[in-house]
Coordinates of C-alpha atoms in Angstrom, one line a residue:
X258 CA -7.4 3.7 -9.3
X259 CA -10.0 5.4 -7.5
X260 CA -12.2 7.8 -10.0
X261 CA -16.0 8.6 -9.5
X262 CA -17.1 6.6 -11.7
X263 CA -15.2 3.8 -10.4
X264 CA -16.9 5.0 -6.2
X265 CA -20.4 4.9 -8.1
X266 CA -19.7 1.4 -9.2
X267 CA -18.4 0.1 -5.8
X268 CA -21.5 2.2 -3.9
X269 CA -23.9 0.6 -5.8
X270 CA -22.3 -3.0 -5.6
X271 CA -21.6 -3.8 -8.8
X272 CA -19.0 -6.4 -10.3
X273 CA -16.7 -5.0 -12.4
X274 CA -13.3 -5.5 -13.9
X275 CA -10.8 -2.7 -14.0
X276 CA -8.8 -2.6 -17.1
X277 CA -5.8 -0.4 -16.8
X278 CA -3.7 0.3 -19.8
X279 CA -0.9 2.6 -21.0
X280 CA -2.3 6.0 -23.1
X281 CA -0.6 6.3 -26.6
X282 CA -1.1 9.9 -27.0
X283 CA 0.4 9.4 -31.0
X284 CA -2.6 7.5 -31.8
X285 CA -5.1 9.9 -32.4
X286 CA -8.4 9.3 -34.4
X287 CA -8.0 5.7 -33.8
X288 CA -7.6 5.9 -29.8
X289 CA -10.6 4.3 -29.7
X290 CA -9.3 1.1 -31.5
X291 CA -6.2 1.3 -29.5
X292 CA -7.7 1.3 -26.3
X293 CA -8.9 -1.9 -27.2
X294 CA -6.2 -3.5 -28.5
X295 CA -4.2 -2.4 -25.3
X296 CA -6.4 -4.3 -23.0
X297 CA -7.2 -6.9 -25.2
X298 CA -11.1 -6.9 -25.8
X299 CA -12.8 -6.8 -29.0
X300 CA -13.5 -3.0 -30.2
X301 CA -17.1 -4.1 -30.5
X302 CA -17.4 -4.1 -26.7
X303 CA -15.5 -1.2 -26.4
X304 CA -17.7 1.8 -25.9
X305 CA -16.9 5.7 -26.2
X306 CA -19.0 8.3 -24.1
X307 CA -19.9 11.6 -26.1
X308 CA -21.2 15.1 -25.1
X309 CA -23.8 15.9 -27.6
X310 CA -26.1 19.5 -27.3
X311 CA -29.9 18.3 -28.3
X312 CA -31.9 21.7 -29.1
X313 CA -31.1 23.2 -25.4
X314 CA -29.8 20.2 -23.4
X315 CA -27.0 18.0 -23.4
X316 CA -26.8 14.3 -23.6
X317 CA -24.7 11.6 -23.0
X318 CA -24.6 8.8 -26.1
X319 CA -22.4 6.0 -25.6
X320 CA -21.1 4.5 -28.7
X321 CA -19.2 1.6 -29.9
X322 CA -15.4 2.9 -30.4
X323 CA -15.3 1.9 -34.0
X324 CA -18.4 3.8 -34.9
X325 CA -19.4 7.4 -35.6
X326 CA -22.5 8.9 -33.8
X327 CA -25.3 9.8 -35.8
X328 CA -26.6 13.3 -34.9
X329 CA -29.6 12.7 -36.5
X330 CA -30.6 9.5 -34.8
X331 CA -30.0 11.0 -31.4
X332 CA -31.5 14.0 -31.9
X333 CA -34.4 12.1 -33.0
X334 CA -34.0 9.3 -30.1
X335 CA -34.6 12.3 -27.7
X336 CA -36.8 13.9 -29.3
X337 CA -35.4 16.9 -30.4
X338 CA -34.6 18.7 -34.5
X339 CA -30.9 19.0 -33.8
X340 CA -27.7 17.6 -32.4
X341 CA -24.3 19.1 -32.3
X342 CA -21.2 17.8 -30.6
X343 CA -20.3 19.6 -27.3
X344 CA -17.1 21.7 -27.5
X345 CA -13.9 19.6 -25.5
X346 CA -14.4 22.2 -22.8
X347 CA -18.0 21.9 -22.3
X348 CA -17.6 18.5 -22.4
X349 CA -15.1 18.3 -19.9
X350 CA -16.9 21.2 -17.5
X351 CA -20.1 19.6 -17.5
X352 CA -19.5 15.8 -16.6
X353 CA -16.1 16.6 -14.5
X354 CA -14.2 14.5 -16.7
X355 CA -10.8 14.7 -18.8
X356 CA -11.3 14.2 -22.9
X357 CA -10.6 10.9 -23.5
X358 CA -11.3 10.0 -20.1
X359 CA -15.2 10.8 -20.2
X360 CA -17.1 8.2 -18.6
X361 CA -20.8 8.0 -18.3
X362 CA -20.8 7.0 -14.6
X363 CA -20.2 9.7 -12.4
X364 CA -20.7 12.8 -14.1
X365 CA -21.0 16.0 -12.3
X366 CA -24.6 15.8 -12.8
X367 CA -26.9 13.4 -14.2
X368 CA -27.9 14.0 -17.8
X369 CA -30.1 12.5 -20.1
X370 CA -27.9 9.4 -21.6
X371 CA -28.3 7.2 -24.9
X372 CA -26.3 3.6 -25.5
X373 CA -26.2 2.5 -28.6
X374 CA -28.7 -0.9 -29.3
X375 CA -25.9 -2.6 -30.0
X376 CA -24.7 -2.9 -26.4
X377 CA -27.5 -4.8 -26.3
X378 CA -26.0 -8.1 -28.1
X379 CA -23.5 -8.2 -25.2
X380 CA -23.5 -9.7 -21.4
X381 CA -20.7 -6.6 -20.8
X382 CA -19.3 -3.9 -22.2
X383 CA -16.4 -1.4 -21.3
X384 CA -16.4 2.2 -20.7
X385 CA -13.9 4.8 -19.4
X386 CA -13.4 4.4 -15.8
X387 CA -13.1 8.1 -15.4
X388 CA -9.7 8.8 -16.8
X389 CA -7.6 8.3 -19.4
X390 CA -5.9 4.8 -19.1
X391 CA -8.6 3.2 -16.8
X392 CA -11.4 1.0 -18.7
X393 CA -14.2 -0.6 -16.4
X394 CA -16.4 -3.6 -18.0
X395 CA -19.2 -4.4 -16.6
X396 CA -23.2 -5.7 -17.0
X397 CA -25.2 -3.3 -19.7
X398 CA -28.0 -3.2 -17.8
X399 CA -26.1 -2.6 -14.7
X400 CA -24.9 0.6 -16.8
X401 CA -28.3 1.4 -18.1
X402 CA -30.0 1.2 -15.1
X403 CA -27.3 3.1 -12.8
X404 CA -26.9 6.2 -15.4
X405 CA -31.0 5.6 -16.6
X406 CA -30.0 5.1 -19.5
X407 CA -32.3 4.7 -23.3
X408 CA -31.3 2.3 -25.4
X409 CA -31.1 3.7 -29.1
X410 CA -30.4 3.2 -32.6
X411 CA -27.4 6.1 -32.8
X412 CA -24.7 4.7 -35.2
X413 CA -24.1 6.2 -39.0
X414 CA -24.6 3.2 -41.5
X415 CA -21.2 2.1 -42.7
X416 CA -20.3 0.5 -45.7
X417 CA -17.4 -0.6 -43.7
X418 CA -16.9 -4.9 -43.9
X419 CA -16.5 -6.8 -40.8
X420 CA -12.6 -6.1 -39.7
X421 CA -12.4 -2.8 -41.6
X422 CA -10.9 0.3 -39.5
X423 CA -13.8 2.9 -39.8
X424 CA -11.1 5.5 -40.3

């Protein structure tokens, strides 16, 4: 179960807990919510990593899986007018990584990466190990500080209650 991301983990000595699980390809806009379901951890510690284009550059923002990215707030969390969502196959050129299987640690090259504040209320979260059906949880600060990461507000409000799909 050897990915990058999983090597940049192991080279830097950090604990970790593999979570392998079994990809539902049916599931679609709530694979997300499946993921965690699958390897039983609550989809508030479950975090998806994003491609975003700020002005010129890209960006990494890691959200929770439940939630929608704000364009707005992470254009304005690195300082730029506009965000847009990377094309699939940007996405996947630039970090090295399959869609779906995008994790933050890794990446091709290092780029400028965002985690949502609310990673902050948790000891660990989980991200993509580097490939679809391979979730790694670990320390947030261990990921913040391996992928330099900004902590920012980067979620769309929701009128969604507590226990509410977002879909």
């Amino acid at each position: 179960m050897s990915t990058r991301a999983v090597h940049e983990l192991h080279k830097a000595g950090i604990d970790h807990v593999l979570h392998p699980y079994a990809v539902d390809e049916s599931v679609g806009d709530g694979y997300g919510e499946a993921v965690a379901a699958a390897i039983g951890i609550d989809p508030a510690r479950v975090f998806k990593t994003l491609l975003a284009k700020v002005d010129a550059d890209y960006v990494v923002a890691i959200v929770p899986v439940m939630e929608r990215l704000s364009m707005k707030k992470l254009a304005s969390a690195a300082g730029g007018r506009k965000a847009d969502m990377a094309a699939t196959g940007d996405a996947e050129r630039i970090t090295g990584y399959v869609s779906g299987g995008i994790s933050p640690l890794g990446q091709r090259r290092r780029l400028r990466t965002f985690l949502d504040k609310s990673a902050g209320e948790y000891q660990q979260i989980c991200v993509s190990a580097g490939k679809r059906g391979l979730q790694v949880e670990l320390p947030v600060m261990a990921l913040v500080e391996l992928v330099g990461g900004e902590m920012a507000d980067l979620i769309e409000m929701s009128s969604v209650l507590p226990g509410q799909s977002t879909r």
